[in-house]
PDB file of C-alpha atoms in Angstrom:
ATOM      1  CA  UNK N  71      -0.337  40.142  -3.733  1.00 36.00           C
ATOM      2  CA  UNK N  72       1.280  42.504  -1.245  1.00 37.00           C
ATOM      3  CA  UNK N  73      -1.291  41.471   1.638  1.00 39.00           C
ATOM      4  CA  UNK N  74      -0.024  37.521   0.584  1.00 39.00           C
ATOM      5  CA  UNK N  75       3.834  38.267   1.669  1.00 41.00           C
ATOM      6  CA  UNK N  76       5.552  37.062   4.742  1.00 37.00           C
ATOM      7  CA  UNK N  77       4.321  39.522   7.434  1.00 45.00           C
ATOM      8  CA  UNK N  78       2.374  41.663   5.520  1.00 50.00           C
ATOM      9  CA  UNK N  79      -1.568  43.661   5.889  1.00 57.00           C
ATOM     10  CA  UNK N  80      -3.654  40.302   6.082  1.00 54.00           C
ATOM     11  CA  UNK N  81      -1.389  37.529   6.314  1.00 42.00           C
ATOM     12  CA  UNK N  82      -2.032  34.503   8.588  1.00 48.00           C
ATOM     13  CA  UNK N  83       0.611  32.031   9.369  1.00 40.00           C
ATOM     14  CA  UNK N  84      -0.759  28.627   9.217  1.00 46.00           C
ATOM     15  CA  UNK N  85       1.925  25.944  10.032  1.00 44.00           C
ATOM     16  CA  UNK N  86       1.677  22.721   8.004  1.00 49.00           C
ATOM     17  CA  UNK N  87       0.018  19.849   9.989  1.00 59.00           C
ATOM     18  CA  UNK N  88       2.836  17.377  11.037  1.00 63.00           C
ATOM     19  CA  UNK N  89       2.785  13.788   9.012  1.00 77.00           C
ATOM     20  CA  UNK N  90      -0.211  15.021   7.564  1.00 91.00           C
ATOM     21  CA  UNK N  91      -0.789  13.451   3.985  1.00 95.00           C
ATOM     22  CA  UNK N  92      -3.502  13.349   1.154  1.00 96.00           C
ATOM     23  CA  UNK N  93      -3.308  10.013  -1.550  1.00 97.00           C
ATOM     24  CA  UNK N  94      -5.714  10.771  -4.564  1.00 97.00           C
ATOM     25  CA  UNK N  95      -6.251   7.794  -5.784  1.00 98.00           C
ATOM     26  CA  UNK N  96      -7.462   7.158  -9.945  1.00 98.00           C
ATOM     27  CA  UNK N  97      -8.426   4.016 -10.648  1.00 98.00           C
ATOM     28  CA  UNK N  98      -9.274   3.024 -14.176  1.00 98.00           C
ATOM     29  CA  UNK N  99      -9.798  -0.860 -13.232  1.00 97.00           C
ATOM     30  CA  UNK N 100     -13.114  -2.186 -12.907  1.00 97.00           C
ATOM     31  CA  UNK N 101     -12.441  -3.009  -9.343  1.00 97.00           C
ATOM     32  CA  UNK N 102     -13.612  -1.741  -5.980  1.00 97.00           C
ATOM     33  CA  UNK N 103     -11.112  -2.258  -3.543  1.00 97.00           C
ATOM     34  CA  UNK N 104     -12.138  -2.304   0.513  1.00 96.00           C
ATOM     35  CA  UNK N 105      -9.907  -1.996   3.469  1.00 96.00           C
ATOM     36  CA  UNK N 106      -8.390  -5.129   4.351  1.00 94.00           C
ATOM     37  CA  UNK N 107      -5.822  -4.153   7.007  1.00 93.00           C
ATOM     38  CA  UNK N 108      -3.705  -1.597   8.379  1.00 94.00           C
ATOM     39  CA  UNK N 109      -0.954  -1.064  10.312  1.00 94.00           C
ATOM     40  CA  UNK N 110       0.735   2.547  11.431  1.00 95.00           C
ATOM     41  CA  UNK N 111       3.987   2.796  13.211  1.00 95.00           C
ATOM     42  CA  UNK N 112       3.241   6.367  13.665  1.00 95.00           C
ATOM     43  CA  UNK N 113      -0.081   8.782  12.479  1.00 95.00           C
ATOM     44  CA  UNK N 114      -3.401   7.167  11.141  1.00 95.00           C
ATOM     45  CA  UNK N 115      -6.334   8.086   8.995  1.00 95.00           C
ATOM     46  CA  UNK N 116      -7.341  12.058   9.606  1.00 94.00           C
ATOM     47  CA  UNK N 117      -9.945  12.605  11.785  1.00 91.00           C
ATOM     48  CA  UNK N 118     -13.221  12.417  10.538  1.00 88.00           C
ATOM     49  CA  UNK N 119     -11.912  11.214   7.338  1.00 86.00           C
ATOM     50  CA  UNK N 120     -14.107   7.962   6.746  1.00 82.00           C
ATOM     51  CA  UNK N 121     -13.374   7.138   3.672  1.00 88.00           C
ATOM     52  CA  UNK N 122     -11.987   3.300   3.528  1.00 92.00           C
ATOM     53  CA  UNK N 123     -12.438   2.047   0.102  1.00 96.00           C
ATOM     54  CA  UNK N 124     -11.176   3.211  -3.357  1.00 97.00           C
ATOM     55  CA  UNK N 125     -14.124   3.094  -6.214  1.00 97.00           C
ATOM     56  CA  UNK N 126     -14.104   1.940  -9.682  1.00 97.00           C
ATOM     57  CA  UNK N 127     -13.614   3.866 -12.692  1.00 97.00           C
ATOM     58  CA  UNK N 128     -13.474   6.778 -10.071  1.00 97.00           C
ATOM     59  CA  UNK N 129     -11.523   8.823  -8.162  1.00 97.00           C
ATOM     60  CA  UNK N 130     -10.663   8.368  -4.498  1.00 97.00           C
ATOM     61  CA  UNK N 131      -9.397  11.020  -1.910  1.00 96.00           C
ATOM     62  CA  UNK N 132      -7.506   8.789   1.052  1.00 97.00           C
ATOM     63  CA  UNK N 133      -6.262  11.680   4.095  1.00 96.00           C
ATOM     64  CA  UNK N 134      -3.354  10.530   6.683  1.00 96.00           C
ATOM     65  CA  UNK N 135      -2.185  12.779   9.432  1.00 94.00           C
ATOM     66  CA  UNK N 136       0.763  11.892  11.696  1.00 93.00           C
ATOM     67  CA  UNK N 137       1.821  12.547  15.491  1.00 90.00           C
ATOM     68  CA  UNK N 138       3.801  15.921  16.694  1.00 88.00           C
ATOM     69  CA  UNK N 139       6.958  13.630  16.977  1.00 89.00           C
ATOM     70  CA  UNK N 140       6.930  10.859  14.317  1.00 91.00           C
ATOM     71  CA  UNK N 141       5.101  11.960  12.177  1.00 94.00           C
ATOM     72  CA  UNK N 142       3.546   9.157   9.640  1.00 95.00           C
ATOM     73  CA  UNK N 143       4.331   5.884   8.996  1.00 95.00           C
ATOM     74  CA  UNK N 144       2.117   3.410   7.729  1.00 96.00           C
ATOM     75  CA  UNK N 145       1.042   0.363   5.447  1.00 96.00           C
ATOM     76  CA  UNK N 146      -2.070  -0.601   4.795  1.00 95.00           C
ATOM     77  CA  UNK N 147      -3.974  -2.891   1.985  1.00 95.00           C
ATOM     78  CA  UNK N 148      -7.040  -3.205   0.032  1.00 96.00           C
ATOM     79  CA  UNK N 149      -8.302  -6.664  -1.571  1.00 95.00           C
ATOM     80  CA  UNK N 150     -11.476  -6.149  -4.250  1.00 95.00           C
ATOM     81  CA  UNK N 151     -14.828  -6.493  -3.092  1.00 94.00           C
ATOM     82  CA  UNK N 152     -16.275  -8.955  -5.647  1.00 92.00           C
ATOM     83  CA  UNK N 153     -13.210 -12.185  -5.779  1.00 91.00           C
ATOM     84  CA  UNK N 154     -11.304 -11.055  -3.177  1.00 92.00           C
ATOM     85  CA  UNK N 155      -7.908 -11.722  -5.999  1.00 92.00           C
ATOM     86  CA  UNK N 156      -6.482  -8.210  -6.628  1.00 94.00           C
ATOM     87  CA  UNK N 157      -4.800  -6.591  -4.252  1.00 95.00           C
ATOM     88  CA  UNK N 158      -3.795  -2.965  -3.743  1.00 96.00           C
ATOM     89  CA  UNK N 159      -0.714  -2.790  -1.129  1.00 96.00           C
ATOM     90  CA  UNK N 160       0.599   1.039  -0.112  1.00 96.00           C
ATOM     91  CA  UNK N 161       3.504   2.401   2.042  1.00 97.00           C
ATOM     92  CA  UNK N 162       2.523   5.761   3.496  1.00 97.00           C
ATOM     93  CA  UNK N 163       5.245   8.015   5.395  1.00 96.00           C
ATOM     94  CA  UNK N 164       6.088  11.542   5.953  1.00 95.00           C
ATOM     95  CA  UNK N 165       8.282  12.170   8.727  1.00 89.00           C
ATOM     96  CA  UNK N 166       7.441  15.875  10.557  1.00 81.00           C
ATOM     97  CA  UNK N 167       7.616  18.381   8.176  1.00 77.00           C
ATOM     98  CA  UNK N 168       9.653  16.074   5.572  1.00 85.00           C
ATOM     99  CA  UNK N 169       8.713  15.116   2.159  1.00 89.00           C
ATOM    100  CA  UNK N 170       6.577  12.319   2.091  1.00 93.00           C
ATOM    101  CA  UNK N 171       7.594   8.847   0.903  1.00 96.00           C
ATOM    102  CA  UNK N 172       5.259   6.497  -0.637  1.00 97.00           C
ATOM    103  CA  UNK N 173       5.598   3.061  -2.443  1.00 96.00           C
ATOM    104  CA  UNK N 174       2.704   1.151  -3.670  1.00 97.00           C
ATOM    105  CA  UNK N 175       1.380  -2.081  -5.427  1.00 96.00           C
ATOM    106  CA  UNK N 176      -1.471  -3.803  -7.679  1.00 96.00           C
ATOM    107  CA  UNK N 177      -2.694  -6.980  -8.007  1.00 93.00           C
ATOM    108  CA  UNK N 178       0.355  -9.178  -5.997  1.00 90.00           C
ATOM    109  CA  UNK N 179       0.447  -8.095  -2.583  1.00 89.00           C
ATOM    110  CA  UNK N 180       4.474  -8.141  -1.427  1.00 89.00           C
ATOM    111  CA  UNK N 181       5.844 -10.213   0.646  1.00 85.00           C
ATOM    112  CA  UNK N 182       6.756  -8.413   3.691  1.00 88.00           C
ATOM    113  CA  UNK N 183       4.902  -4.723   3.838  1.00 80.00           C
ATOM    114  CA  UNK N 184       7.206  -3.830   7.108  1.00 82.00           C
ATOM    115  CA  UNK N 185      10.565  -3.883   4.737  1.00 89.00           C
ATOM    116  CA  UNK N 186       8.482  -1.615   2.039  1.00 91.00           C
ATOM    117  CA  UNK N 187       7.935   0.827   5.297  1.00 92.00           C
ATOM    118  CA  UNK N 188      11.714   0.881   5.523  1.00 90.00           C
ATOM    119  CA  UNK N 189      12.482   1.706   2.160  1.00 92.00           C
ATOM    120  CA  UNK N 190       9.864   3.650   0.237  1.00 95.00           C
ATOM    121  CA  UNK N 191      11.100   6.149  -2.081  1.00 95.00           C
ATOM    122  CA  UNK N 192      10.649   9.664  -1.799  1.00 95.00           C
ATOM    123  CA  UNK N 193       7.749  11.619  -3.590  1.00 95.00           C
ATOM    124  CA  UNK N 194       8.991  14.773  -4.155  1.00 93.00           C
ATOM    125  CA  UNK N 195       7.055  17.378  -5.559  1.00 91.00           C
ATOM    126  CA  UNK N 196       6.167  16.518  -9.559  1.00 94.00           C
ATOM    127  CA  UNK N 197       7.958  13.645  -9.867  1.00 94.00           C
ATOM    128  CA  UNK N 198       6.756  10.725 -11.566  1.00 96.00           C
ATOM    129  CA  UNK N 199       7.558   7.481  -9.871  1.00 97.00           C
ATOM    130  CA  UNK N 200       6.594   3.630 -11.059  1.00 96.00           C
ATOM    131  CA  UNK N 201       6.241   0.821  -8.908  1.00 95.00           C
ATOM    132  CA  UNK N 202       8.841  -1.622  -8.903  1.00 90.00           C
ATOM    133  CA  UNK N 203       6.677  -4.254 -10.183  1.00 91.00           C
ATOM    134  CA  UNK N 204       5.247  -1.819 -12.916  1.00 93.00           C
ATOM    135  CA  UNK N 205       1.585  -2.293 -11.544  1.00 95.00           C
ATOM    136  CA  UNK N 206       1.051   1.602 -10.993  1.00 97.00           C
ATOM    137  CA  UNK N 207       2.289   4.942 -11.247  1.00 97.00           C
ATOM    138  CA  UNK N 208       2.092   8.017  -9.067  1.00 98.00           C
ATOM    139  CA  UNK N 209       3.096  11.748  -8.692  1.00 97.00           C
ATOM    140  CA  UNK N 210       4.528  13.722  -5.921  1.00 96.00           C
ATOM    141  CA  UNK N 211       2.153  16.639  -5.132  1.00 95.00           C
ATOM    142  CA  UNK N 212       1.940  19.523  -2.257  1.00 91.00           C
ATOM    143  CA  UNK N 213       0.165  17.304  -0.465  1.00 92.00           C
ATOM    144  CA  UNK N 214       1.108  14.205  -0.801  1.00 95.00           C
ATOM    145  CA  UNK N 215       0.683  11.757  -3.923  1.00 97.00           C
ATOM    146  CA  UNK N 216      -1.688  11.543  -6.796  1.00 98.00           C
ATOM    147  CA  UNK N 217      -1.765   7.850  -7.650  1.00 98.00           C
ATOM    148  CA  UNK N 218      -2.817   6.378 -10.959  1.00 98.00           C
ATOM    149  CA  UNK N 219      -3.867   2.455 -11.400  1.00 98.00           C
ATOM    150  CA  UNK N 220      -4.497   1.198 -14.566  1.00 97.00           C
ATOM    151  CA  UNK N 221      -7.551  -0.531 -16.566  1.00 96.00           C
ATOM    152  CA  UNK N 222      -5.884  -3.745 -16.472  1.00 94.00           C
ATOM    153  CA  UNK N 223      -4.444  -5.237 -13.104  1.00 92.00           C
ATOM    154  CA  UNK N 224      -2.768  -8.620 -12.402  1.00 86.00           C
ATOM    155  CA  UNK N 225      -4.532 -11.128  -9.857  1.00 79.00           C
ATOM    156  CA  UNK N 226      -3.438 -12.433  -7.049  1.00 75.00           C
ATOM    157  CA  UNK N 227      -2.920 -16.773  -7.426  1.00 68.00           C
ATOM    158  CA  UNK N 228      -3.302 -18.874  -4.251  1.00 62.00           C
ATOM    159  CA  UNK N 229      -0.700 -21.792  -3.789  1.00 60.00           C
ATOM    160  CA  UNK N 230      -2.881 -24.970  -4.730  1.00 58.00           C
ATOM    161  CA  UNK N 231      -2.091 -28.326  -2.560  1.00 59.00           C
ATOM    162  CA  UNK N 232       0.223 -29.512  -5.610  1.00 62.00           C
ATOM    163  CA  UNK N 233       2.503 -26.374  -4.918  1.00 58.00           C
ATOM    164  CA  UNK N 234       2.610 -27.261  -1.345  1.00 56.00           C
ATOM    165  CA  UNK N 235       3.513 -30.601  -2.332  1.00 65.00           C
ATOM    166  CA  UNK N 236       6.235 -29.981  -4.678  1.00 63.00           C
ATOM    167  CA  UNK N 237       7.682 -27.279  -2.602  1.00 59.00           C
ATOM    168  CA  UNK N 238       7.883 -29.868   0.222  1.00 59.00           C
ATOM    169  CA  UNK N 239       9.794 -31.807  -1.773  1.00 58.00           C
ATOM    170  CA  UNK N 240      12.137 -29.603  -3.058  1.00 60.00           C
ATOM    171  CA  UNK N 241      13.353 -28.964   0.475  1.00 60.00           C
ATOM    172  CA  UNK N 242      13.292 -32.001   1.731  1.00 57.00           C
ATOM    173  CA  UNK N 243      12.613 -34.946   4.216  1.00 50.00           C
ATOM    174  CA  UNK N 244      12.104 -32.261   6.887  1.00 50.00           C
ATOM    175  CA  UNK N 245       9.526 -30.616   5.270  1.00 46.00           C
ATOM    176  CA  UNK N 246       7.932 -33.923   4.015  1.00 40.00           C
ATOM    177  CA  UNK N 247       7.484 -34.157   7.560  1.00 43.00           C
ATOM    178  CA  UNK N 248       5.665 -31.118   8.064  1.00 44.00           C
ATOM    179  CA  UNK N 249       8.867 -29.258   9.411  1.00 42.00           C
ATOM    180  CA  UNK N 250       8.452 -25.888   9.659  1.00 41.00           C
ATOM    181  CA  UNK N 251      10.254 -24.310   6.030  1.00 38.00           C
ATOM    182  CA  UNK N 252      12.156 -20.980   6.431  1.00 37.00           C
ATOM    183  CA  UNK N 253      11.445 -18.680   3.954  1.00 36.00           C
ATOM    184  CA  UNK N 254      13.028 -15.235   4.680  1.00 37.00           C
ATOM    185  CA  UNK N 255       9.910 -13.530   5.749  1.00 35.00           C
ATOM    186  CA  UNK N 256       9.683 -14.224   9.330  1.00 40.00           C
ATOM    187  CA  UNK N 257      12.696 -12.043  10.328  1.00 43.00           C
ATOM    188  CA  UNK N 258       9.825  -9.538  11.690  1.00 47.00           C
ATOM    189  CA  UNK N 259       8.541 -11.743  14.367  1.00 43.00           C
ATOM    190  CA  UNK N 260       5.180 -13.619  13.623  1.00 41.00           C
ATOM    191  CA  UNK N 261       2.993 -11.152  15.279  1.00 48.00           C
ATOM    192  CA  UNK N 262       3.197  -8.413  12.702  1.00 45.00           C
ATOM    193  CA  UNK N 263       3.376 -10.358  10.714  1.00 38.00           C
ATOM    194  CA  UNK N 264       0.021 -11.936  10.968  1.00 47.00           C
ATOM    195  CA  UNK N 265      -1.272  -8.217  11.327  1.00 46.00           C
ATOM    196  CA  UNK N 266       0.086  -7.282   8.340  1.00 45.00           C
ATOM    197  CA  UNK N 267       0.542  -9.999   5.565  1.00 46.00           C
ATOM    198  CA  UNK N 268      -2.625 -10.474   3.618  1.00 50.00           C
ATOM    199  CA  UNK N 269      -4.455 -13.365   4.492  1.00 47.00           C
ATOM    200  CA  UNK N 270      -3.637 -15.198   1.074  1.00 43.00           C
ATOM    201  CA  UNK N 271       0.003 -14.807   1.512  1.00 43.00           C
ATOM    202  CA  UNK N 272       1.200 -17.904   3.260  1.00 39.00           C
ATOM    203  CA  UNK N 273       4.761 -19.418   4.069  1.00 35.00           C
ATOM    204  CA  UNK N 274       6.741 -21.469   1.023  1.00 29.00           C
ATOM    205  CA  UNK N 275       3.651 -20.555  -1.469  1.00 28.00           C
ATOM    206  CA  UNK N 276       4.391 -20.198  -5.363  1.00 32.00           C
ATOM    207  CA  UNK N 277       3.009 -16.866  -6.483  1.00 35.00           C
ATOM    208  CA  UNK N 278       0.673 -17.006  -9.749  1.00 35.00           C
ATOM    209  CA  UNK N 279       0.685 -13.622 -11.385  1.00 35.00           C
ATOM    210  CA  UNK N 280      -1.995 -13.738 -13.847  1.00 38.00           C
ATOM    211  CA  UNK N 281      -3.710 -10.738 -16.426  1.00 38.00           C
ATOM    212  CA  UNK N 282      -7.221 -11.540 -17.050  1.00 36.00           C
ATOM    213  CA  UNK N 283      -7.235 -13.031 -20.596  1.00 34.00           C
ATOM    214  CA  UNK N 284      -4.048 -13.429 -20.962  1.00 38.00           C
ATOM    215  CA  UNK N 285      -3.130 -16.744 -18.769  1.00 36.00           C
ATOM    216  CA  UNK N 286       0.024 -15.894 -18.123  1.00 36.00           C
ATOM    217  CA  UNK N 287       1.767 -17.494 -14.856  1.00 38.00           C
ATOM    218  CA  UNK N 288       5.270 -16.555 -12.993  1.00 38.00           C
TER     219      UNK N 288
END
């Protein structure tokens, strides 16, 4: 113990690693979920670190390190490998030597990942923390979060042509015309968004949130 104190007969100063951050992921659904897109205002995946797709009924070890400056600050999502229907949307951010922040989502991807960058709560150290949508659950750790998704996961619904239809007519002549229809969500300029939206996601869509036996649409 002596040799372990500040300064002592064998002790080695190693700093921390600035933005670094580990996400252990469990996942008790039956899905595999693959990289689908990414986007970092600051860091990246470590170095080396190659893994890109969280297993089923496993778990999954996801490492982040950030720049000297910034630190890290990232979103990224995963869609399942078999339908291509659940997604799993993340917020990744630890400013230089800061306590990480981290926000994340299952099943129904949100609408604009570059706000959840912006407001991500905190993961402090042992504290529990549930997504707003209730899809998942995760725990502050010393390194980062340890991130829990459940057996059962909602799926993500399409629009259908009769949405489009009856959300053209809600708004409108103009839209009847095939007017553009403002929805809120291009505030962040079209390019990121196109980088970072899921492909699904489109403009004046009605989002199906559905359990698998359950039929149950919002």
């Amino acid at each position: 113990l002596a040799q372990a104190t500040f300064g002592g007969p064998g002790y080695r100063y190693r700093p921390p690693l600035a933005g670094a951050m580990i996400v252990d992921i469990e996942n008790a659904s039956p899905h595999t979920f693959v990289l689908d897109g990414e986007f970092f205002a600051a860091g990246d995946f470590k170095a080396g670190s190659r893994e890109r797709s969280v297993k089923a009924a496993a778990t999954t070890r996801l490492e982040f390190t950030g720049s000297a400056v910034s630190g890290l600050n990232g979103a990224l999502w995963f869609v399942d490998q078999e339908k291509r229907s659940v997604y799993l949307s993340m917020v990744v951010s630890r400013p230089s030597l800061q306590t990480p922040a981290f926000s994340c989502f299952v099943g129904v991807p949100p609408s604009n990942l570059k706000s959840e960058m912006k407001s991500a709560p905190t993961a402090d150290k042992l504290k529990s923390t549930k997504a707003s949508d209730g899809s998942c659950e995760w725990i502050g750790t010393l390194d980062g979060v340890a991130l829990k998704i459940p057996a059962e996961v909602p799926f993500f619904s399409p629009a259908t042509a009769s949405d489009y239809q009856a959300a053209s007519v809600a708004q409108g002549p103009e839209a009847m015309l095939g007017a553009p229809v403002a929805t809120g969500l291009e505030a962040d300029g079209p390019d990121f968004m196109a980088q970072t939206r899921p492909r699904d996601a489109t403009d004046g869509f009605r989002r199906g949130l559905t359990t698998a036996g359950m039929g149950v649409a919002s």
